[in-house]
Amino acid sequence: MAFIYLLLLVASTDAFVWNSYSSPHNDSHKTQEMHKLQGFTAAISVNADGNWTAPFLHSHDMVARKPLLRHHPPRSLEQETSLRSGLEVYGKNSAFHIYRAPQSSGAWVKVPGGLLTVSIGKDMVWGTNIHNFIYKCTQPCTGSWARIAGRLVQVDAGESEVWGVNAAHNIYRGSLHHSGQWTQVAGKLTWVSVGKGWVWGVNVHQHIYRCSLAHCVWTHIPGLLKQIDAGETEVWGVNAQNAIYKGAITHTGQWVRIQGSLIQVSIGKTHVWGVNHLQHIYRCSNTCTGQWVHVAGSLNQVDAQWARPASSPPSPPSPPSPPPP
């Protein structure tokens, strides 16, 4: 019976195959999709870096391995901007593995190391580990982490500075390229984020504060958030119920509710990224009003780059507006 079944399988003209790929959550975890092929069966595997291989099962070719060509759909203007400029998003999973991807695609590449929080600035990546040790890596980071003096539980890298908070909720700042020259800032925060000209943060009571990067004097902003992220022109955050809000980076309490539910959010140059309580990953254009796109993988923290690297080419011109329907 087994011999007859094998003959039928090999001779089939319409065979279904499974497409398996590793997710950033766990390199051994597989997500599968079924595809229909003509005249053969194959087990198609996609590596974390996006490379495809297929060991084909054929009546006359039992173990041959052949590459499978990928189909690339047309890129949007935002995708082209992100790819041309080198803008990236970084993330880490529950096993503290680090991943990076173009901000517009989510084609994850694993970065050696292990971090509890990670943040990408203009040309440097910063992070902290489970021991509150601090590390930085030159972008594009391939795993050459340099340990920095001090201990912090969370860091956020921007255009010219990196900010962080320690286990006692004390706040510190330093040059994006510094090697341990931290300056303490007055106040207490549990999460801090440095944007274009402004720094935002939340405290243990989820109260929201903002100060100027040039002269930091904290101003209380109405609302309650547990996590916040400042970018070039906007600030985004999530509250205790995982509701999402955004506002202008200079605003004084005019929050706009965004459709969806996330435990953490980050505003980049071209896209907003976030993760939910199931560690599913989502992205949306930076004009987002709730059109979230699910991205393959599993992460529990992401950080999208908003400060363009100095060597990046300028963005292409915006296309003309389409005619009204």
mmCIF file of C-alpha atoms in Angstrom:
data_model
loop_
_atom_site.group_PDB
_atom_site.id
_atom_site.type_symbol
_atom_site.label_atom_id
_atom_site.label_comp_id
_atom_site.label_asym_id
_atom_site.label_seq_id
_atom_site.Cartn_x
_atom_site.Cartn_y
_atom_site.Cartn_z
ATOM 1 C CA MET A 1 0.000 0.000 0.000
ATOM 2 C CA ALA A 2 2.836 2.415 0.887
ATOM 3 C CA PHE A 3 4.545 1.650 -2.464
ATOM 4 C CA ILE A 4 1.350 2.397 -4.434
ATOM 5 C CA TYR A 5 0.828 5.671 -2.495
ATOM 6 C CA LEU A 6 4.387 6.790 -3.318
ATOM 7 C CA LEU A 7 3.877 6.100 -7.026
ATOM 8 C CA LEU A 8 0.662 8.127 -7.005
ATOM 9 C CA LEU A 9 2.383 11.006 -5.209
ATOM 10 C CA VAL A 10 5.294 11.158 -7.656
ATOM 11 C CA ALA A 11 3.075 10.791 -10.723
ATOM 12 C CA SER A 12 0.619 13.454 -9.606
ATOM 13 C CA THR A 13 0.224 16.326 -12.067
ATOM 14 C CA ASP A 14 -1.197 18.697 -9.444
ATOM 15 C CA ALA A 15 0.642 18.490 -6.137
ATOM 16 C CA PHE A 16 0.358 20.650 -3.055
ATOM 17 C CA VAL A 17 3.499 21.742 -1.219
ATOM 18 C CA TRP A 18 4.231 23.555 1.987
ATOM 19 C CA ASN A 19 6.220 26.804 2.145
ATOM 20 C CA SER A 20 8.000 27.094 5.499
ATOM 21 C CA TYR A 21 9.949 30.038 6.887
ATOM 22 C CA SER A 22 11.619 30.873 10.165
ATOM 23 C CA SER A 23 10.259 33.751 12.218
ATOM 24 C CA PRO A 24 12.282 36.231 14.308
ATOM 25 C CA HIS A 25 10.603 34.742 17.402
ATOM 26 C CA ASN A 26 12.450 31.465 17.192
ATOM 27 C CA ASP A 27 14.769 30.238 14.446
ATOM 28 C CA SER A 28 13.386 26.697 14.803
ATOM 29 C CA HIS A 29 9.735 27.758 14.580
ATOM 30 C CA LYS A 30 8.101 27.289 11.200
ATOM 31 C CA THR A 31 5.147 29.077 9.665
ATOM 32 C CA GLN A 32 3.658 27.210 6.733
ATOM 33 C CA GLU A 33 1.665 28.055 3.636
ATOM 34 C CA MET A 34 0.366 25.625 1.003
ATOM 35 C CA HIS A 35 1.153 26.167 -2.670
ATOM 36 C CA LYS A 36 0.022 24.243 -5.754
ATOM 37 C CA LEU A 37 2.662 23.115 -8.257
ATOM 38 C CA GLN A 38 2.332 21.329 -11.572
ATOM 39 C CA GLY A 39 3.932 17.912 -12.016
ATOM 40 C CA PHE A 40 6.041 17.624 -8.847
ATOM 41 C CA THR A 41 6.046 18.019 -5.133
ATOM 42 C CA ALA A 42 8.548 20.059 -3.117
ATOM 43 C CA ALA A 43 9.235 21.286 0.391
ATOM 44 C CA ILE A 44 10.070 24.959 -0.033
ATOM 45 C CA SER A 45 12.029 26.589 2.792
ATOM 46 C CA VAL A 46 12.684 30.297 3.251
ATOM 47 C CA ASN A 47 15.509 31.305 5.562
ATOM 48 C CA ALA A 48 15.321 34.241 7.992
ATOM 49 C CA ASP A 49 17.318 36.299 5.479
ATOM 50 C CA GLY A 50 14.737 35.642 2.757
ATOM 51 C CA ASN A 51 16.742 33.129 0.652
ATOM 52 C CA TRP A 52 14.663 30.313 -0.805
ATOM 53 C CA THR A 53 15.719 26.675 -1.429
ATOM 54 C CA ALA A 54 13.647 23.719 -2.571
ATOM 55 C CA PRO A 55 14.578 20.019 -2.338
ATOM 56 C CA PHE A 56 12.463 18.583 -5.152
ATOM 57 C CA LEU A 57 10.890 15.120 -4.901
ATOM 58 C CA HIS A 58 10.757 13.748 -8.441
ATOM 59 C CA SER A 59 10.473 10.272 -9.992
ATOM 60 C CA HIS A 60 13.937 10.775 -11.522
ATOM 61 C CA ASP A 61 15.383 13.414 -9.172
ATOM 62 C CA MET A 62 14.788 12.398 -5.576
ATOM 63 C CA VAL A 63 17.106 14.758 -3.658
ATOM 64 C CA ALA A 64 18.211 17.532 -6.011
ATOM 65 C CA ARG A 65 18.163 21.037 -4.494
ATOM 66 C CA LYS A 66 17.264 23.945 -6.737
ATOM 67 C CA PRO A 67 16.745 27.662 -6.024
ATOM 68 C CA LEU A 68 13.212 28.988 -6.277
ATOM 69 C CA LEU A 69 12.866 32.387 -7.903
ATOM 70 C CA ARG A 70 10.991 34.945 -5.798
ATOM 71 C CA HIS A 71 8.366 37.235 -7.181
ATOM 72 C CA HIS A 72 8.814 40.856 -6.125
ATOM 73 C CA PRO A 73 5.644 42.957 -6.372
ATOM 74 C CA PRO A 74 6.031 46.573 -7.507
ATOM 75 C CA ARG A 75 7.374 48.773 -4.706
ATOM 76 C CA SER A 76 5.483 51.806 -3.495
ATOM 77 C CA LEU A 77 7.071 55.256 -3.357
ATOM 78 C CA GLU A 78 7.463 54.907 0.421
ATOM 79 C CA GLN A 79 9.178 51.536 -0.005
ATOM 80 C CA GLU A 80 11.568 52.980 -2.585
ATOM 81 C CA THR A 81 12.330 55.907 -0.248
ATOM 82 C CA SER A 82 13.050 53.537 2.643
ATOM 83 C CA LEU A 83 15.223 51.193 0.588
ATOM 84 C CA ARG A 84 17.182 53.982 -1.123
ATOM 85 C CA SER A 85 17.795 55.872 2.104
ATOM 86 C CA GLY A 86 18.877 52.859 4.144
ATOM 87 C CA LEU A 87 16.206 53.521 6.766
ATOM 88 C CA GLU A 88 15.730 50.490 8.997
ATOM 89 C CA VAL A 89 13.706 49.057 11.840
ATOM 90 C CA TYR A 90 15.239 47.031 14.666
ATOM 91 C CA GLY A 91 13.514 44.638 17.015
ATOM 92 C CA LYS A 92 14.078 41.937 19.604
ATOM 93 C CA ASN A 93 12.083 38.895 20.609
ATOM 94 C CA SER A 94 11.321 37.158 23.901
ATOM 95 C CA ALA A 95 14.598 35.209 23.624
ATOM 96 C CA PHE A 96 16.461 38.573 23.352
ATOM 97 C CA HIS A 97 17.512 37.850 19.762
ATOM 98 C CA ILE A 98 18.019 40.989 17.668
ATOM 99 C CA TYR A 99 16.704 41.555 14.147
ATOM 100 C CA ARG A 100 16.910 44.343 11.585
ATOM 101 C CA ALA A 101 15.011 45.013 8.357
ATOM 102 C CA PRO A 102 14.358 47.743 5.795
ATOM 103 C CA GLN A 103 11.671 49.958 7.277
ATOM 104 C CA SER A 104 9.330 49.351 4.360
ATOM 105 C CA SER A 105 9.562 45.551 4.066
ATOM 106 C CA GLY A 106 10.175 43.586 7.259
ATOM 107 C CA ALA A 107 12.663 41.234 5.538
ATOM 108 C CA TRP A 108 14.345 40.329 8.821
ATOM 109 C CA VAL A 109 18.067 39.669 9.209
ATOM 110 C CA LYS A 110 19.374 38.365 12.516
ATOM 111 C CA VAL A 111 22.033 40.474 14.263
ATOM 112 C CA PRO A 112 24.426 38.670 16.651
ATOM 113 C CA GLY A 113 23.921 39.550 20.304
ATOM 114 C CA GLY A 114 21.158 39.623 22.894
ATOM 115 C CA LEU A 115 19.317 42.733 24.126
ATOM 116 C CA LEU A 116 16.366 43.641 26.324
ATOM 117 C CA THR A 117 15.743 46.955 24.521
ATOM 118 C CA VAL A 118 17.116 48.215 21.211
ATOM 119 C CA SER A 119 16.986 51.587 19.442
ATOM 120 C CA ILE A 120 18.302 52.831 16.095
ATOM 121 C CA GLY A 121 19.512 56.419 15.727
ATOM 122 C CA LYS A 122 20.902 58.366 12.812
ATOM 123 C CA ASP A 123 23.930 56.102 12.310
ATOM 124 C CA MET A 124 24.236 54.170 15.575
ATOM 125 C CA VAL A 125 22.276 51.384 17.239
ATOM 126 C CA TRP A 126 22.014 51.380 21.040
ATOM 127 C CA GLY A 127 20.635 48.785 23.416
ATOM 128 C CA THR A 128 20.532 47.379 26.936
ATOM 129 C CA ASN A 129 20.628 43.775 28.100
ATOM 130 C CA ILE A 130 19.034 41.900 30.991
ATOM 131 C CA HIS A 131 21.853 43.033 33.307
ATOM 132 C CA ASN A 132 21.217 46.694 32.361
ATOM 133 C CA PHE A 133 24.575 46.790 30.562
ATOM 134 C CA ILE A 134 24.654 49.323 27.720
ATOM 135 C CA TYR A 135 25.896 48.632 24.198
ATOM 136 C CA LYS A 136 26.242 50.505 20.917
ATOM 137 C CA CYS A 137 26.987 49.391 17.361
ATOM 138 C CA THR A 138 27.767 51.361 14.214
ATOM 139 C CA GLN A 139 25.042 51.187 11.593
ATOM 140 C CA PRO A 140 24.683 48.980 9.620
ATOM 141 C CA CYS A 141 25.221 46.767 12.647
ATOM 142 C CA THR A 142 26.578 43.266 12.024
ATOM 143 C CA GLY A 143 27.090 42.385 15.687
ATOM 144 C CA SER A 144 30.188 44.424 16.613
ATOM 145 C CA TRP A 145 28.739 45.684 19.908
ATOM 146 C CA ALA A 146 30.842 47.962 22.128
ATOM 147 C CA ARG A 147 29.996 48.071 25.818
ATOM 148 C CA ILE A 148 29.426 51.567 27.233
ATOM 149 C CA ALA A 149 30.011 52.565 30.849
ATOM 150 C CA GLY A 150 26.913 52.798 33.035
ATOM 151 C CA ARG A 151 23.712 50.853 33.528
ATOM 152 C CA LEU A 152 20.307 51.617 32.026
ATOM 153 C CA VAL A 153 17.060 49.687 31.622
ATOM 154 C CA GLN A 154 15.967 51.491 28.437
ATOM 155 C CA VAL A 155 17.640 53.689 25.821
ATOM 156 C CA ASP A 156 16.437 55.697 22.838
ATOM 157 C CA ALA A 157 18.720 56.950 20.062
ATOM 158 C CA GLY A 158 17.926 59.973 17.920
ATOM 159 C CA GLU A 159 19.639 62.281 15.470
ATOM 160 C CA SER A 160 22.478 63.554 17.651
ATOM 161 C CA GLU A 161 21.858 62.209 21.172
ATOM 162 C CA VAL A 162 20.931 59.056 23.064
ATOM 163 C CA TRP A 163 18.726 59.179 26.190
ATOM 164 C CA GLY A 164 17.972 56.510 28.766
ATOM 165 C CA VAL A 165 16.569 55.680 32.188
ATOM 166 C CA ASN A 166 17.980 53.443 34.893
ATOM 167 C CA ALA A 167 16.368 51.085 37.376
ATOM 168 C CA ALA A 168 15.790 53.982 39.796
ATOM 169 C CA HIS A 169 13.998 55.923 37.000
ATOM 170 C CA ASN A 170 16.798 58.488 36.801
ATOM 171 C CA ILE A 171 17.235 60.066 33.365
ATOM 172 C CA TYR A 172 20.509 60.360 31.426
ATOM 173 C CA ARG A 173 21.593 61.801 28.087
ATOM 174 C CA GLY A 174 24.740 61.728 25.972
ATOM 175 C CA SER A 175 26.086 62.245 22.472
ATOM 176 C CA LEU A 176 24.976 59.621 19.964
ATOM 177 C CA HIS A 177 28.613 58.559 19.535
ATOM 178 C CA HIS A 178 29.802 58.904 23.141
ATOM 179 C CA SER A 179 31.627 56.214 25.080
ATOM 180 C CA GLY A 180 30.249 56.678 28.574
ATOM 181 C CA GLN A 181 30.007 60.427 29.152
ATOM 182 C CA TRP A 182 26.490 60.472 30.578
ATOM 183 C CA THR A 183 24.824 63.629 31.920
ATOM 184 C CA GLN A 184 21.968 63.229 34.410
ATOM 185 C CA VAL A 185 18.762 65.118 33.664
ATOM 186 C CA ALA A 186 16.400 66.229 36.420
ATOM 187 C CA GLY A 187 13.229 64.172 36.803
ATOM 188 C CA LYS A 188 12.048 60.583 37.004
ATOM 189 C CA LEU A 189 10.793 58.531 34.033
ATOM 190 C CA THR A 190 10.216 54.870 33.207
ATOM 191 C CA TRP A 191 10.438 55.370 29.417
ATOM 192 C CA VAL A 192 12.085 58.164 27.434
ATOM 193 C CA SER A 193 12.296 58.965 23.721
ATOM 194 C CA VAL A 194 14.273 61.622 21.846
ATOM 195 C CA GLY A 195 12.768 63.103 18.682
ATOM 196 C CA LYS A 196 13.549 66.052 16.414
ATOM 197 C CA GLY A 197 14.225 68.872 18.874
ATOM 198 C CA TRP A 198 12.030 67.389 21.625
ATOM 199 C CA VAL A 199 12.215 64.679 24.256
ATOM 200 C CA TRP A 200 9.132 62.851 25.517
ATOM 201 C CA GLY A 201 8.697 60.444 28.408
ATOM 202 C CA VAL A 202 6.307 58.752 30.811
ATOM 203 C CA ASN A 203 6.676 58.074 34.515
ATOM 204 C CA VAL A 204 5.621 55.294 36.871
ATOM 205 C CA HIS A 205 2.119 56.812 37.082
ATOM 206 C CA GLN A 206 1.908 56.905 33.242
ATOM 207 C CA HIS A 207 1.950 60.709 33.325
ATOM 208 C CA ILE A 208 3.344 62.236 30.144
ATOM 209 C CA TYR A 209 6.118 64.833 29.965
ATOM 210 C CA ARG A 210 7.878 66.775 27.236
ATOM 211 C CA CYS A 211 10.937 69.019 27.125
ATOM 212 C CA SER A 212 13.054 70.842 24.563
ATOM 213 C CA LEU A 213 16.232 69.057 23.530
ATOM 214 C CA ALA A 214 18.134 72.363 23.658
ATOM 215 C CA HIS A 215 17.007 73.245 27.197
ATOM 216 C CA CYS A 216 15.176 70.470 29.018
ATOM 217 C CA VAL A 217 12.537 71.690 31.466
ATOM 218 C CA TRP A 218 9.770 69.101 31.748
ATOM 219 C CA THR A 219 6.187 70.112 30.905
ATOM 220 C CA HIS A 220 3.305 67.888 31.950
ATOM 221 C CA ILE A 221 1.068 66.896 29.012
ATOM 222 C CA PRO A 222 -2.560 65.764 29.560
ATOM 223 C CA GLY A 223 -3.235 62.058 29.092
ATOM 224 C CA LEU A 224 -1.931 58.723 30.330
ATOM 225 C CA LEU A 225 0.478 56.480 28.399
ATOM 226 C CA LYS A 226 2.669 53.534 29.392
ATOM 227 C CA GLN A 227 5.058 53.782 26.429
ATOM 228 C CA ILE A 228 5.936 56.628 24.070
ATOM 229 C CA ASP A 229 8.053 57.221 20.963
ATOM 230 C CA ALA A 230 9.089 60.561 19.462
ATOM 231 C CA GLY A 231 10.038 60.966 15.816
ATOM 232 C CA GLU A 232 10.713 63.790 13.393
ATOM 233 C CA THR A 233 7.311 65.465 13.409
ATOM 234 C CA GLU A 234 5.063 63.270 15.577
ATOM 235 C CA VAL A 235 4.958 61.456 18.894
ATOM 236 C CA TRP A 236 3.143 58.127 19.304
ATOM 237 C CA GLY A 237 2.210 56.129 22.375
ATOM 238 C CA VAL A 238 0.058 53.381 23.868
ATOM 239 C CA ASN A 239 -1.886 53.356 27.124
ATOM 240 C CA ALA A 240 -2.592 50.668 29.721
ATOM 241 C CA GLN A 241 -5.468 49.317 27.596
ATOM 242 C CA ASN A 242 -3.093 49.083 24.557
ATOM 243 C CA ALA A 243 -4.993 51.855 22.759
ATOM 244 C CA ILE A 244 -2.818 53.809 20.292
ATOM 245 C CA TYR A 245 -2.479 57.607 20.181
ATOM 246 C CA LYS A 246 -0.466 60.133 18.196
ATOM 247 C CA GLY A 247 0.099 63.879 18.164
ATOM 248 C CA ALA A 248 2.395 66.556 16.749
ATOM 249 C CA ILE A 249 5.803 66.474 18.420
ATOM 250 C CA THR A 250 5.157 70.002 19.756
ATOM 251 C CA HIS A 251 1.568 69.406 20.883
ATOM 252 C CA THR A 252 0.255 70.133 24.356
ATOM 253 C CA GLY A 253 -2.373 67.432 24.731
ATOM 254 C CA GLN A 254 -4.187 67.138 21.395
ATOM 255 C CA TRP A 255 -4.006 63.356 21.119
ATOM 256 C CA VAL A 256 -5.593 61.533 18.157
ATOM 257 C CA ARG A 257 -6.802 57.956 18.670
ATOM 258 C CA ILE A 258 -5.562 55.454 16.071
ATOM 259 C CA GLN A 259 -7.438 52.256 15.290
ATOM 260 C CA GLY A 260 -5.808 49.092 16.594
ATOM 261 C CA SER A 261 -4.264 47.631 19.739
ATOM 262 C CA LEU A 262 -0.516 47.534 20.473
ATOM 263 C CA ILE A 263 1.675 47.088 23.543
ATOM 264 C CA GLN A 264 4.517 49.113 22.017
ATOM 265 C CA VAL A 265 4.814 51.489 19.054
ATOM 266 C CA SER A 266 7.581 53.338 17.185
ATOM 267 C CA ILE A 267 7.381 56.156 14.610
ATOM 268 C CA GLY A 268 9.965 56.023 11.810
ATOM 269 C CA LYS A 269 10.743 58.225 8.826
ATOM 270 C CA THR A 270 8.457 56.359 6.417
ATOM 271 C CA HIS A 271 6.490 53.908 8.569
ATOM 272 C CA VAL A 272 5.040 53.372 12.026
ATOM 273 C CA TRP A 273 5.841 49.990 13.576
ATOM 274 C CA GLY A 274 4.373 48.191 16.558
ATOM 275 C CA VAL A 275 3.803 44.866 18.306
ATOM 276 C CA ASN A 276 0.723 43.531 20.062
ATOM 277 C CA HIS A 277 0.236 41.347 23.144
ATOM 278 C CA LEU A 278 0.687 38.202 21.025
ATOM 279 C CA GLN A 279 4.035 39.585 19.781
ATOM 280 C CA HIS A 280 2.623 39.959 16.286
ATOM 281 C CA ILE A 281 4.333 42.681 14.267
ATOM 282 C CA TYR A 282 2.533 45.442 12.376
ATOM 283 C CA ARG A 283 3.511 48.423 10.253
ATOM 284 C CA CYS A 284 1.603 51.345 8.762
ATOM 285 C CA SER A 285 2.600 54.302 6.592
ATOM 286 C CA ASN A 286 3.636 57.341 8.615
ATOM 287 C CA THR A 287 0.349 58.997 7.672
ATOM 288 C CA CYS A 288 -1.323 56.084 9.451
ATOM 289 C CA THR A 289 -4.918 56.286 10.622
ATOM 290 C CA GLY A 290 -5.172 52.570 11.380
ATOM 291 C CA GLN A 291 -4.356 50.705 8.136
ATOM 292 C CA TRP A 292 -2.026 48.237 9.826
ATOM 293 C CA VAL A 293 -0.254 45.556 7.762
ATOM 294 C CA HIS A 294 0.785 42.339 9.496
ATOM 295 C CA VAL A 295 4.482 41.520 9.106
ATOM 296 C CA ALA A 296 5.804 37.964 9.405
ATOM 297 C CA GLY A 297 7.665 37.132 12.585
ATOM 298 C CA SER A 298 7.299 37.584 16.330
ATOM 299 C CA LEU A 299 8.868 40.420 18.357
ATOM 300 C CA ASN A 300 8.088 42.128 21.650
ATOM 301 C CA GLN A 301 9.856 45.433 20.977
ATOM 302 C CA VAL A 302 10.602 47.406 17.807
ATOM 303 C CA ASP A 303 12.282 50.720 17.023
ATOM 304 C CA ALA A 304 11.990 52.464 13.646
ATOM 305 C CA GLN A 305 14.623 54.895 12.402
ATOM 306 C CA TRP A 306 13.455 58.480 11.824
ATOM 307 C CA ALA A 307 16.817 60.294 11.551
ATOM 308 C CA ARG A 308 18.155 59.864 8.042
ATOM 309 C CA PRO A 309 21.832 58.766 7.801
ATOM 310 C CA ALA A 310 24.135 61.544 6.539
ATOM 311 C CA SER A 311 25.122 59.596 3.409
ATOM 312 C CA SER A 312 21.523 58.919 2.365
ATOM 313 C CA PRO A 313 20.263 60.357 -0.935
ATOM 314 C CA PRO A 314 17.348 62.784 -0.801
ATOM 315 C CA SER A 315 13.846 61.406 -1.035
ATOM 316 C CA PRO A 316 12.323 61.188 -4.523
ATOM 317 C CA PRO A 317 9.700 63.830 -5.321
ATOM 318 C CA SER A 318 6.132 63.066 -4.331
ATOM 319 C CA PRO A 319 3.914 61.829 -7.163
ATOM 320 C CA PRO A 320 1.019 64.035 -8.313
ATOM 321 C CA SER A 321 -2.258 63.550 -6.487
ATOM 322 C CA PRO A 322 -4.705 61.221 -8.261
ATOM 323 C CA PRO A 323 -7.842 62.768 -9.732
ATOM 324 C CA PRO A 324 -10.963 62.624 -7.567
ATOM 325 C CA PRO A 325 -13.234 59.607 -8.110
#
